Short mmCIF file of N, CA and C in Angstrom, two decimals:
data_model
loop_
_atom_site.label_atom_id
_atom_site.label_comp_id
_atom_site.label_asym_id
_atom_site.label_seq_id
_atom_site.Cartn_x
_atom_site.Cartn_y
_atom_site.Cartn_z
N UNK A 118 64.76 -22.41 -82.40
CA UNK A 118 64.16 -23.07 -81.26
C UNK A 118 65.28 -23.46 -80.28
N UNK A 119 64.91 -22.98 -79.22
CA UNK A 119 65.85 -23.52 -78.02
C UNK A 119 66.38 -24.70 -77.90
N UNK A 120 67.01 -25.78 -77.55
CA UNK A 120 67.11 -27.10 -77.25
C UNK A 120 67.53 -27.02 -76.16
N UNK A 121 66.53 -27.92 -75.19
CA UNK A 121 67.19 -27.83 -74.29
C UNK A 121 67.70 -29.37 -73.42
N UNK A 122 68.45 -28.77 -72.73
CA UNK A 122 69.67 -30.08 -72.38
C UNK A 122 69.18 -30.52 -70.85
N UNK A 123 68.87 -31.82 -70.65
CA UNK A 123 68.32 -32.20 -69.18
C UNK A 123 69.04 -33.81 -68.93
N UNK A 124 69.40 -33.39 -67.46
CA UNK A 124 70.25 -35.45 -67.16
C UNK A 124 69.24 -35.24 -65.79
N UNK A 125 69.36 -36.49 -65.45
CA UNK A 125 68.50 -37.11 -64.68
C UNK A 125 68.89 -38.16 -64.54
N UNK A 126 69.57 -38.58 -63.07
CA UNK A 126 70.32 -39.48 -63.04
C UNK A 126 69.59 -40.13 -61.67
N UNK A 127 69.53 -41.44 -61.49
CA UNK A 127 68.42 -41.96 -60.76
C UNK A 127 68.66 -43.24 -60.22
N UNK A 128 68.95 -43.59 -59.37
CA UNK A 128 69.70 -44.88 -59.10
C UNK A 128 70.74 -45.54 -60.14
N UNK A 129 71.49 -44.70 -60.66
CA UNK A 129 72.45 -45.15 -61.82
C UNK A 129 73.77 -45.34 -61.28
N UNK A 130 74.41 -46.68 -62.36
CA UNK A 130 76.00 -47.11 -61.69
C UNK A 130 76.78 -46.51 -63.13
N UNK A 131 77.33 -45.10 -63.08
CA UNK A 131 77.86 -44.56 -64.13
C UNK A 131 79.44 -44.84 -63.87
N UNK A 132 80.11 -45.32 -65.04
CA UNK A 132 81.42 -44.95 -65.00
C UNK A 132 82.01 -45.98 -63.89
N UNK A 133 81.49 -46.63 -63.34
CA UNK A 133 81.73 -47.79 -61.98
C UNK A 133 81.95 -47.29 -60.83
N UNK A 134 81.45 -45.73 -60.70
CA UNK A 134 81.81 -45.22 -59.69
C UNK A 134 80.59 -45.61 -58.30
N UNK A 135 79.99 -46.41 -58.81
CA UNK A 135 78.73 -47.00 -57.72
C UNK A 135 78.89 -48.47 -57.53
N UNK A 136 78.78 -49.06 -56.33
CA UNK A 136 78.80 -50.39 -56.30
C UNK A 136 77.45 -50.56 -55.71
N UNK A 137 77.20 -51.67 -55.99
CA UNK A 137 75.59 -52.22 -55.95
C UNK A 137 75.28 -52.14 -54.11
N UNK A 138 76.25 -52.18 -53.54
CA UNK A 138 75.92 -51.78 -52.05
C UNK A 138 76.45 -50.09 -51.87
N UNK A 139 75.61 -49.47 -51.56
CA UNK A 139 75.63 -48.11 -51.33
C UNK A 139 76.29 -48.23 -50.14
N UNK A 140 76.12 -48.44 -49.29
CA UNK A 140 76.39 -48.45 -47.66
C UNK A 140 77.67 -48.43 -47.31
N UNK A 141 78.37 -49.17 -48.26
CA UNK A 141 79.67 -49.37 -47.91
C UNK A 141 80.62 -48.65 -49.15
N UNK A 142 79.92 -47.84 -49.84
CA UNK A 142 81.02 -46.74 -50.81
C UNK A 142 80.98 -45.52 -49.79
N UNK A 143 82.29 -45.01 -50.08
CA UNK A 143 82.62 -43.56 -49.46
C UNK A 143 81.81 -42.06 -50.01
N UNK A 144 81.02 -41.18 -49.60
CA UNK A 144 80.38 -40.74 -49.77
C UNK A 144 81.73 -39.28 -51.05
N UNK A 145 80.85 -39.11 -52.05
CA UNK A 145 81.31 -38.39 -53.17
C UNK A 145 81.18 -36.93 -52.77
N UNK A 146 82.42 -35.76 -53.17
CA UNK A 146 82.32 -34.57 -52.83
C UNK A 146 81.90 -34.28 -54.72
N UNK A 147 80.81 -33.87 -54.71
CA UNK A 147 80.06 -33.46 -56.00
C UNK A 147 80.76 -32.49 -56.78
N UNK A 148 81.79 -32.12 -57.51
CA UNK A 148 82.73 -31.17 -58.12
C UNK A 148 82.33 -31.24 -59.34
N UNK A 149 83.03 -29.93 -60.18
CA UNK A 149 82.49 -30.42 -61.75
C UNK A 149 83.58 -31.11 -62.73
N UNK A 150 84.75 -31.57 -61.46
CA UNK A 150 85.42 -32.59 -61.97
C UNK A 150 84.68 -33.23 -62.29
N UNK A 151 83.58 -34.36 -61.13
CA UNK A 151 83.34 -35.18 -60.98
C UNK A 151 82.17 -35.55 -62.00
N UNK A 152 81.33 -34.22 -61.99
CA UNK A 152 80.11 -34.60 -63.04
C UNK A 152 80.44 -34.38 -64.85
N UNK A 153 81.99 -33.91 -64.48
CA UNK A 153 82.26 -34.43 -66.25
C UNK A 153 82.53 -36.04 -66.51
N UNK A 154 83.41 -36.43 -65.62
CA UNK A 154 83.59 -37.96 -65.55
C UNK A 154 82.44 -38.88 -65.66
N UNK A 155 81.06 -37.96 -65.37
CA UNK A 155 79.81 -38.89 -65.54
C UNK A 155 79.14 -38.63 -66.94
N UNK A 156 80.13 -37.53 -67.35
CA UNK A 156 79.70 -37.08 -68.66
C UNK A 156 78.52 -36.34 -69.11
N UNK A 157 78.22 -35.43 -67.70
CA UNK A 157 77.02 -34.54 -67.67
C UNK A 157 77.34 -33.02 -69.10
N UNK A 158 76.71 -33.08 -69.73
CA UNK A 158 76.79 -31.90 -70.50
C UNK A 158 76.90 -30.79 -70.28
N UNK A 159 78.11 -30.11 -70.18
CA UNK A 159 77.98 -28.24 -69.62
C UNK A 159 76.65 -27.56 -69.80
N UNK A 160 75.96 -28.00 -71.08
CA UNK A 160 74.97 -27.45 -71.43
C UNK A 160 73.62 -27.62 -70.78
N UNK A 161 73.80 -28.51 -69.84
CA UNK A 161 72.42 -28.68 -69.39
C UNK A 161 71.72 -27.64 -68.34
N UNK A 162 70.64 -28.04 -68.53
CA UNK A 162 69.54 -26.68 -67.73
C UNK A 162 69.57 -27.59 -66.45
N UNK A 163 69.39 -28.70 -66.56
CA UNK A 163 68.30 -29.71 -65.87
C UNK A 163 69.03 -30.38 -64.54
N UNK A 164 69.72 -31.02 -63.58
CA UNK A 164 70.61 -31.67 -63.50
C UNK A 164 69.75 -32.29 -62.29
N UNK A 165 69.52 -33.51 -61.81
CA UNK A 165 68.72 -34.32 -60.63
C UNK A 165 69.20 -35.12 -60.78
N UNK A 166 70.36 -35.61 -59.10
CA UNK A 166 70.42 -37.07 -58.71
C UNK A 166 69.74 -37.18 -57.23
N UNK A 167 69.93 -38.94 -57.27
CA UNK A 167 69.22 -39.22 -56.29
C UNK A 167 70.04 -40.83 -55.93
N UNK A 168 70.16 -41.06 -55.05
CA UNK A 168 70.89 -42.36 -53.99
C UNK A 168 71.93 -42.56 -55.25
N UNK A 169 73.04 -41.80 -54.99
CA UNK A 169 74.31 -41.89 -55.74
C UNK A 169 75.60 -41.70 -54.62
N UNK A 170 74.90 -41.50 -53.18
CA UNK A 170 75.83 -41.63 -52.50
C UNK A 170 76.46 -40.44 -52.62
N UNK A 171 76.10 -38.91 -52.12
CA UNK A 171 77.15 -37.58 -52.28
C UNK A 171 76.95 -37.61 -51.06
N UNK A 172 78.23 -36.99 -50.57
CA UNK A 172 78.02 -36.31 -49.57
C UNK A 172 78.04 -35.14 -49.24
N UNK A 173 78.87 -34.40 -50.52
CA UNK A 173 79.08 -32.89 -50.05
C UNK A 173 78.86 -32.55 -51.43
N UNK A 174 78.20 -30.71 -51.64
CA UNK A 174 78.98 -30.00 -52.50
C UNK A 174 79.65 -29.25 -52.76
N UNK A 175 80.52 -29.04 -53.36
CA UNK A 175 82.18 -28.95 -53.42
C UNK A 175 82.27 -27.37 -53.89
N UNK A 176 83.07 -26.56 -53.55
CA UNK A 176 83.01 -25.18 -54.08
C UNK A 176 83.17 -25.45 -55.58
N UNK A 177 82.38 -24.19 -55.93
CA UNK A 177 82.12 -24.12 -57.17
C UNK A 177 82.13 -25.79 -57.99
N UNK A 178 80.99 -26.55 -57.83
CA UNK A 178 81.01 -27.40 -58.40
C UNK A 178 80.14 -27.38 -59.72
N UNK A 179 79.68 -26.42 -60.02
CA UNK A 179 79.04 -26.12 -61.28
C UNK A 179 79.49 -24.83 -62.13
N UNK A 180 80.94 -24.63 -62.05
CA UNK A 180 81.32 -23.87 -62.82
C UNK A 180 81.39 -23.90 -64.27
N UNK A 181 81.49 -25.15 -65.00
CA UNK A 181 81.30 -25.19 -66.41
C UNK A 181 80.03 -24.79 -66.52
N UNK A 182 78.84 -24.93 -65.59
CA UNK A 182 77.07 -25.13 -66.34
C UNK A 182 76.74 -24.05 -66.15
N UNK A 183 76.80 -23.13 -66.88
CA UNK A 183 76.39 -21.63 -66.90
C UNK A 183 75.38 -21.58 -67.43
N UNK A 184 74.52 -22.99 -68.15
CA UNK A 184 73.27 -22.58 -68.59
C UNK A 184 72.21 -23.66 -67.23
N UNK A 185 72.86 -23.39 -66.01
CA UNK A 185 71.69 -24.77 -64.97
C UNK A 185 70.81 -23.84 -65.02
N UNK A 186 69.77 -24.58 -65.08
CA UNK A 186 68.28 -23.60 -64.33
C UNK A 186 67.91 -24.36 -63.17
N UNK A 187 68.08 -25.69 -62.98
CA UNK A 187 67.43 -26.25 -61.74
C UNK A 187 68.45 -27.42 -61.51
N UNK A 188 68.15 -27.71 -60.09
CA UNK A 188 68.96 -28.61 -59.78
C UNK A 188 68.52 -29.31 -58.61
N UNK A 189 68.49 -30.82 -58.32
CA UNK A 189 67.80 -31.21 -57.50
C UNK A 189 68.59 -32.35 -56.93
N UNK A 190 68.87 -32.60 -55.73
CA UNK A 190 69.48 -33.76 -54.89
C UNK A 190 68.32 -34.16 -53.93
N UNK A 191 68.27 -35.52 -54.39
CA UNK A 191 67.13 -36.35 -52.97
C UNK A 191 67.93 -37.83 -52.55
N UNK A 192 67.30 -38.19 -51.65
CA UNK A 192 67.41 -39.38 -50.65
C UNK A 192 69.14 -39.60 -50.66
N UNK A 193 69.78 -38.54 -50.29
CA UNK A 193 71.00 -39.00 -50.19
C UNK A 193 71.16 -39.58 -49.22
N UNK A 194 71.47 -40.94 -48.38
CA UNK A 194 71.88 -40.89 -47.03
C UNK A 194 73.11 -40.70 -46.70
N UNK A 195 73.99 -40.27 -47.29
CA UNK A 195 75.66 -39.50 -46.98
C UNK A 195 75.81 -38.70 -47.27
N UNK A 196 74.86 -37.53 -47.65
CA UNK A 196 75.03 -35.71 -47.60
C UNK A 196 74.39 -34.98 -46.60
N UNK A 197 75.85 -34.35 -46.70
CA UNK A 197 75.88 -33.51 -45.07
C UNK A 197 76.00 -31.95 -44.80
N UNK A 198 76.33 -31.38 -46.26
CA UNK A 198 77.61 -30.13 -46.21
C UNK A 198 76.92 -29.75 -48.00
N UNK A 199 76.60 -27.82 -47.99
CA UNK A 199 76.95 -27.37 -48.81
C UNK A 199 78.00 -26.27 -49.06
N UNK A 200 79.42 -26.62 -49.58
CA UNK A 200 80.40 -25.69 -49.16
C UNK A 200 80.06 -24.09 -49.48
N UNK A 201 81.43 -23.55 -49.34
CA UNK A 201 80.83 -22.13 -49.85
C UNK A 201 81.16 -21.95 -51.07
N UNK A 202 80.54 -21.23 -51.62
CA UNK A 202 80.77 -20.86 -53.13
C UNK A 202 80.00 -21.83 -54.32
N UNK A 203 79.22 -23.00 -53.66
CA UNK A 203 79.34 -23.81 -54.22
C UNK A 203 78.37 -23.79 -55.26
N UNK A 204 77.38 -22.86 -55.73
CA UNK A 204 77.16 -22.46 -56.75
C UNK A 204 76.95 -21.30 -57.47
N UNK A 205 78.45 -20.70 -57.02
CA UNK A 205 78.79 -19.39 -57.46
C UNK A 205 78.65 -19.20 -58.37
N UNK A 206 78.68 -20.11 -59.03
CA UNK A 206 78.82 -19.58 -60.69
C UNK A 206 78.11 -20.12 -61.77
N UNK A 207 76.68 -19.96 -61.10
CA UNK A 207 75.17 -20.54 -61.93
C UNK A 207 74.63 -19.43 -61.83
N UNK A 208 74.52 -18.41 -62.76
CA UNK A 208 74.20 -17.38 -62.93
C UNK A 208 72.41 -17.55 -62.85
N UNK A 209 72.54 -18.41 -63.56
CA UNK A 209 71.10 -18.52 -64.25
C UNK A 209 70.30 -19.99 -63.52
N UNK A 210 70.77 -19.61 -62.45
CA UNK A 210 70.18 -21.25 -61.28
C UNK A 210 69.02 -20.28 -60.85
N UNK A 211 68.20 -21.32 -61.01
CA UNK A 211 66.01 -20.58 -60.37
C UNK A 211 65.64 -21.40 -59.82
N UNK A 212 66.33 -22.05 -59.19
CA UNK A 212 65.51 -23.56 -58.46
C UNK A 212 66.67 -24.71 -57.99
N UNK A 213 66.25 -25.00 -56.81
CA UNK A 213 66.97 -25.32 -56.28
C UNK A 213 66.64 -26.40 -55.23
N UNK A 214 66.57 -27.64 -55.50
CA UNK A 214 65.24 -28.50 -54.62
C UNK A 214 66.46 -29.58 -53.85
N UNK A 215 66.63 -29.46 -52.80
CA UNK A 215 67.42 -30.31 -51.66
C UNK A 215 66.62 -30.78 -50.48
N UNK A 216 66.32 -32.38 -50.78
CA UNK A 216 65.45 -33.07 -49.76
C UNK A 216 65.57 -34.74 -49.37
N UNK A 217 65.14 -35.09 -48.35
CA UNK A 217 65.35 -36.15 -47.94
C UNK A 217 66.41 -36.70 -48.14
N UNK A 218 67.44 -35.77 -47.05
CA UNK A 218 68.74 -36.21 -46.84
C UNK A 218 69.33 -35.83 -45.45
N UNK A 219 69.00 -37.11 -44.66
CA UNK A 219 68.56 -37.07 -43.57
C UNK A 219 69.96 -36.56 -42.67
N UNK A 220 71.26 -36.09 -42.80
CA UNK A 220 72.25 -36.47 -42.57
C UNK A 220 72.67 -34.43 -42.78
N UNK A 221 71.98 -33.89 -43.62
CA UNK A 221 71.95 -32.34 -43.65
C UNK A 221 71.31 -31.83 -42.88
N UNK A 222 72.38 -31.04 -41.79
CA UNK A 222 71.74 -30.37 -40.07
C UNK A 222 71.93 -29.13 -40.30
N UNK A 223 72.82 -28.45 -40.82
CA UNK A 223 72.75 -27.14 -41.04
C UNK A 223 72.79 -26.54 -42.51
N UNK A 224 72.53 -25.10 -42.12
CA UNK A 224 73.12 -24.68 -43.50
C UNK A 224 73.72 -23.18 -42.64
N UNK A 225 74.97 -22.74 -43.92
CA UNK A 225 76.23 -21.97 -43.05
C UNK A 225 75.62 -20.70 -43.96
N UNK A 226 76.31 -19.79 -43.52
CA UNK A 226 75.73 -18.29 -44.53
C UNK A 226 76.40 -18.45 -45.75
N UNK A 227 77.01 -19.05 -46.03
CA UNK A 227 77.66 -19.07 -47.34
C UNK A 227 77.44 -20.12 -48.16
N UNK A 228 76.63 -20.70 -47.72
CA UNK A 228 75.71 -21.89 -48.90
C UNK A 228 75.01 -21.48 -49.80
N UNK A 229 74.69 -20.58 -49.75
CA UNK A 229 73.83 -19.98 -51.61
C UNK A 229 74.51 -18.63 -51.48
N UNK A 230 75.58 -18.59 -51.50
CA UNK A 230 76.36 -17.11 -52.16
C UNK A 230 76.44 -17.29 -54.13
N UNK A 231 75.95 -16.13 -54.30
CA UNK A 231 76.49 -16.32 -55.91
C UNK A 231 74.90 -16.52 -56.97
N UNK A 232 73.92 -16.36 -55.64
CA UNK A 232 72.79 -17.15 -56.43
C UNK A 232 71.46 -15.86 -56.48
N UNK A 233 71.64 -14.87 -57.04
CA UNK A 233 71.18 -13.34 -57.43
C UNK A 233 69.40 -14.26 -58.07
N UNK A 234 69.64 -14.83 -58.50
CA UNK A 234 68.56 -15.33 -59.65
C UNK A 234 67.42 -16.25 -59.04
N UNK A 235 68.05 -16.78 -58.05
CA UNK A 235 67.13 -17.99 -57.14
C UNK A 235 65.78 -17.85 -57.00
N UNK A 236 65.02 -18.44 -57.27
CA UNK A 236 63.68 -18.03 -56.92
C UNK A 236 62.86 -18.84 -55.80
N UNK A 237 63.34 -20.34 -56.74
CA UNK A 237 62.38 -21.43 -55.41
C UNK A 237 63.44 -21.99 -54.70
N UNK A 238 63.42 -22.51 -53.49
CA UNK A 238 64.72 -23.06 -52.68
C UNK A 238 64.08 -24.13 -52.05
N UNK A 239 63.93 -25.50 -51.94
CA UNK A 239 62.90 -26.53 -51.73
C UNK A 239 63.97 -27.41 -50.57
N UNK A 240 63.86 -26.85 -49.41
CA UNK A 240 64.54 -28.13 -48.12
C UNK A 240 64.02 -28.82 -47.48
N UNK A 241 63.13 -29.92 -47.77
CA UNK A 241 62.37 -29.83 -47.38
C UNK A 241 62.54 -31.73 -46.66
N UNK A 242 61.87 -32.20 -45.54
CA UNK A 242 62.35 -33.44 -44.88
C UNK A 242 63.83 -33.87 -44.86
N UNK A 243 64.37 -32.91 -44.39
CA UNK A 243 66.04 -33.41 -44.26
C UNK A 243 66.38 -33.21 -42.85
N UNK A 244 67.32 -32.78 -42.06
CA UNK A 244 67.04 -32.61 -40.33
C UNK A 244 68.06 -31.76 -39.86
N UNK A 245 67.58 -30.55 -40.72
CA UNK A 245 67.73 -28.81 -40.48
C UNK A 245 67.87 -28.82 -39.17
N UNK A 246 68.18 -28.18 -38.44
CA UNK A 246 68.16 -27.44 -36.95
C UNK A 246 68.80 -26.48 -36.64
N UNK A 247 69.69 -26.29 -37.60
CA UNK A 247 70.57 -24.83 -37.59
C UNK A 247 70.49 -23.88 -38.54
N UNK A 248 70.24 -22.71 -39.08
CA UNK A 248 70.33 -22.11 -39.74
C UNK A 248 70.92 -20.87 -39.75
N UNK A 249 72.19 -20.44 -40.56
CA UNK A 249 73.21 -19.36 -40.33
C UNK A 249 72.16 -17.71 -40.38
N UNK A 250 72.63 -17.23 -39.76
CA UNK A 250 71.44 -16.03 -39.48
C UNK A 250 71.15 -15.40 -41.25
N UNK A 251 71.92 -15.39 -41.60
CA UNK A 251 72.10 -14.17 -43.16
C UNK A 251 72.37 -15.38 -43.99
N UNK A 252 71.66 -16.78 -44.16
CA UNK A 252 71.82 -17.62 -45.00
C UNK A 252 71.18 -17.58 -46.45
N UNK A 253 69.67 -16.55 -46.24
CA UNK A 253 69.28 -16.65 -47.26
C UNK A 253 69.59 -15.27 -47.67
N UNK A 254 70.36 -14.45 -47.13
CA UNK A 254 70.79 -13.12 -47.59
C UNK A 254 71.00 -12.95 -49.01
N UNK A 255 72.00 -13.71 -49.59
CA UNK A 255 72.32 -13.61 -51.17
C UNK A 255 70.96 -13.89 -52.18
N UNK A 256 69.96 -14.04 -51.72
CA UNK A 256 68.55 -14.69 -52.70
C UNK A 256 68.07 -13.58 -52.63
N UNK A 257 67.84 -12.90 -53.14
CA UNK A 257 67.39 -11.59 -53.52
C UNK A 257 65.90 -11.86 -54.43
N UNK A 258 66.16 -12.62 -55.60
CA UNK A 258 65.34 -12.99 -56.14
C UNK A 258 64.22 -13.94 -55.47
N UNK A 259 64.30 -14.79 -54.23
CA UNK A 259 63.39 -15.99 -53.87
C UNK A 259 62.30 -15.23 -53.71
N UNK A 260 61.28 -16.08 -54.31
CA UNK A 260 59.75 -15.82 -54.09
C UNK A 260 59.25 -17.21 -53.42
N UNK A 261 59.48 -18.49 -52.98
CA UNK A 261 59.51 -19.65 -52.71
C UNK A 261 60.31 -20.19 -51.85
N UNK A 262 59.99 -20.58 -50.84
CA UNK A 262 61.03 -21.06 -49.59
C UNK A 262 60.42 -22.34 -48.53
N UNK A 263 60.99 -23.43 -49.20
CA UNK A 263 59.75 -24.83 -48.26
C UNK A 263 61.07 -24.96 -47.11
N UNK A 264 60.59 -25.44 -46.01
CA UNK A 264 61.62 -26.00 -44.57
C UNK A 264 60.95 -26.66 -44.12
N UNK A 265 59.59 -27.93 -44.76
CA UNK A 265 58.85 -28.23 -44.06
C UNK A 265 60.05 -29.47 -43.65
N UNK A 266 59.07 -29.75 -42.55
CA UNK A 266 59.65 -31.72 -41.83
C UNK A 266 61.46 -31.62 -41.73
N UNK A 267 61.32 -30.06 -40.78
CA UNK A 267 63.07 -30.41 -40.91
C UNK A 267 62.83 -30.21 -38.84
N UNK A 268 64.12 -29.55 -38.38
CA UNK A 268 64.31 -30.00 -36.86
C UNK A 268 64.34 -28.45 -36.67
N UNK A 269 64.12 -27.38 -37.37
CA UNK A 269 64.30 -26.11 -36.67
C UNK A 269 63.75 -25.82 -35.66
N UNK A 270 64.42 -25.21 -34.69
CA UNK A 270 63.86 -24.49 -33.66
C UNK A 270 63.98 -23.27 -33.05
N UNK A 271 64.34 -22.72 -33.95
CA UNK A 271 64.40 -20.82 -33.71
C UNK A 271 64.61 -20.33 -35.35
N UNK A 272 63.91 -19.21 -35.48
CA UNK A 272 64.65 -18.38 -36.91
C UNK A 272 64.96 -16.79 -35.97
N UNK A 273 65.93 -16.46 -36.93
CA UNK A 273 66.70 -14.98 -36.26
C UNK A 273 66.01 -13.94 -36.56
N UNK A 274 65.92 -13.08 -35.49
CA UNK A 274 65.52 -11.97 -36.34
C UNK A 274 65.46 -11.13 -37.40
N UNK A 275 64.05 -10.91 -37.95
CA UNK A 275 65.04 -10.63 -39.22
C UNK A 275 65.01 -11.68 -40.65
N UNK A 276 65.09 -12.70 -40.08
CA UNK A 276 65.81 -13.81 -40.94
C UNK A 276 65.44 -13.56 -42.48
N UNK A 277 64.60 -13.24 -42.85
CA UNK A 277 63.88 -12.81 -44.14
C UNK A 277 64.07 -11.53 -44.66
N UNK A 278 65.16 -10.96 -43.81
CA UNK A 278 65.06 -9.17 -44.22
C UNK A 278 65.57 -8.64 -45.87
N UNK A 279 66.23 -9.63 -46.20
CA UNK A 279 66.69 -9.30 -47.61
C UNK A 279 66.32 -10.17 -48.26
N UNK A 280 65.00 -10.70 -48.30
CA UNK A 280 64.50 -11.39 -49.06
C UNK A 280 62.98 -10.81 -49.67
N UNK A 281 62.74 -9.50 -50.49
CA UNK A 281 61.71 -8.64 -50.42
C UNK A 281 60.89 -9.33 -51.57
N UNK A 282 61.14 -10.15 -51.83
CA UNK A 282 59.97 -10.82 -53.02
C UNK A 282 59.27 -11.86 -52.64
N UNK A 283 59.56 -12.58 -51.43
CA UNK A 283 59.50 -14.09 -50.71
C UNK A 283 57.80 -13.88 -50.72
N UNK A 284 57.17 -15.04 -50.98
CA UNK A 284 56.27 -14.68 -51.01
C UNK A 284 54.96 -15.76 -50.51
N UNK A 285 55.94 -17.59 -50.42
CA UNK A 285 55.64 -18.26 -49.94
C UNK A 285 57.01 -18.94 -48.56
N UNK A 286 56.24 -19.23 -47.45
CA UNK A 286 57.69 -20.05 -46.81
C UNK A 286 56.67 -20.89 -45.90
N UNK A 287 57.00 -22.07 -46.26
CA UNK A 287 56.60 -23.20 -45.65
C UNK A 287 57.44 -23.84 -44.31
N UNK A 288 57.33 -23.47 -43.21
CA UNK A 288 57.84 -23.98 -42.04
C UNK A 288 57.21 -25.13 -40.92
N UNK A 289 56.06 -25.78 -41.45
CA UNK A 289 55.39 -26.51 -40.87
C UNK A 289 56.41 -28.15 -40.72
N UNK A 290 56.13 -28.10 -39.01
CA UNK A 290 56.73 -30.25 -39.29
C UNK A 290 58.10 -29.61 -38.76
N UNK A 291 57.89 -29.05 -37.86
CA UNK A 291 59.15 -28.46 -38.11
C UNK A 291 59.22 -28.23 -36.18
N UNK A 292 60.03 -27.53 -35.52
CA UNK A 292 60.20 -28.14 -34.10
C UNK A 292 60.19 -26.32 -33.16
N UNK A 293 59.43 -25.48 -34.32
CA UNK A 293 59.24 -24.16 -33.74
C UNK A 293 58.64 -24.14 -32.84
N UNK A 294 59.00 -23.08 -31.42
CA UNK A 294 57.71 -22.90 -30.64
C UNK A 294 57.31 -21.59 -30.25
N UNK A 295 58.47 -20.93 -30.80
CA UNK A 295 58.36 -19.24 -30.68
C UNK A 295 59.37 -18.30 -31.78
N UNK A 296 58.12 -17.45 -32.66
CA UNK A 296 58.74 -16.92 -33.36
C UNK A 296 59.00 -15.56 -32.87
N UNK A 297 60.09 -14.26 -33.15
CA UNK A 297 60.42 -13.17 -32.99
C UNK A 297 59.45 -12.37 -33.20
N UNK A 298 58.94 -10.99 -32.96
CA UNK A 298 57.78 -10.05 -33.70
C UNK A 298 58.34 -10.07 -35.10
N UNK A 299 59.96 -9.79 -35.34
CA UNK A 299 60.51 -9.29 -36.38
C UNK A 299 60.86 -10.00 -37.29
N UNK A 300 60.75 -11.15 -36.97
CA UNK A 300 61.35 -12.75 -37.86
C UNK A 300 61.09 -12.40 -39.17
N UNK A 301 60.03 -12.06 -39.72
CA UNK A 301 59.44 -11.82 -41.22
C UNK A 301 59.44 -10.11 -41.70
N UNK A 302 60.15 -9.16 -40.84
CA UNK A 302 60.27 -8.19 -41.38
C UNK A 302 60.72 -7.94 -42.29
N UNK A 303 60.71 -6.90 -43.20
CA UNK A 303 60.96 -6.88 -44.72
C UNK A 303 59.92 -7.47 -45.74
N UNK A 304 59.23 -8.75 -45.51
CA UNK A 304 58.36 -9.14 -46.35
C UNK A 304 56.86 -7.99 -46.46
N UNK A 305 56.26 -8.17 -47.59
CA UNK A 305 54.99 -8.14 -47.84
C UNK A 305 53.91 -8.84 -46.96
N UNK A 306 53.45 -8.60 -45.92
CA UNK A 306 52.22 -9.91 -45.79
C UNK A 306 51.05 -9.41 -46.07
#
């Protein structure tokens, strides 16, 4: 039988690296320095924080967790930035839920490089407005794509072209007022 390994970390002061006023700690670059020091298990599938104060994630910050399957960051109010590479090396990452973090405006083409396996990608109420043309290029696998309640206001042509499995994309709440003929070419509709 499988066992499987899940943290879930949730308004927690681990290791003293949190002081009871958020506001005034310096926002954390998420590395897998950092989540051994919290004593997260390589082994875990599972990994969700939430108001821990990140601000960034850090290239390759999940290189020990070769077994993540999902991973989830909410209500950060000091994350801004997903570097590149930065989960190059989660082979086996299928989910991927980043929301209500009001302070994340873009995403660069090299924010999900490395991620062949991806299926759901959840951005959903954070305050998007930019999006790198070939960002979701490396998702090959996504069948699932939420952008609701973010600030977009254009997608590229195209934007979906190497994404041939996509099969839901939620763009509502969102600050569109004209899409391309070609915006969704490549998909199934």
């Amino acid at each position: 039988m499988k066992r499987l390994f899940s943290i879930l970390i949730f308004a927690c002061f681990l290791n003293g690296l949190m002081s009871n006023d958020e506001e005034d700690s310096p926002p954390l670059k998420l590395t897998s320095d950092l989540l051994q020091s919290w004593n997260i298990s390589v082994k875990s599938t599972y990994i969700s924080f939430s108001r821990k104060s990140i601000g960034e994630i850090g290239p390759r910050a999940f290189r020990l967790y070769n077994s993540l399957d999902s991973f989830y960051l909410s209500f950060e109010a000091k994350f801004e930035r997903i570097q590149k590479n930065a989960f190059a090396d989660c082979p086996t990452l299928r989910r991927i839920s980043i929301t209500d973090c009001r302070r994340l405006t873009k995403l660069t083409e090299s924010a999900f490089l490395g991620l062949d396996n991806l299926t759901h990608l959840t951005l959903y109420s954070n305050n998007i407005s930019t999006l790198g043309a070939n960002v979701f290029r490396p998702l090959k696998s996504l069948t699932y794509l939420n952008l609701l309640n973010n600030r977009i206001a254009r997608l590229d042509s195209a934007q979906f072209l190497h994404n041939p499995r996509l099969q839901s994309v939620y763009l509502h709440f969102n600050q569109l007022s004209k899409l391309l003929p070609d915006t969704f070419s490549g998909l199934r509709l």
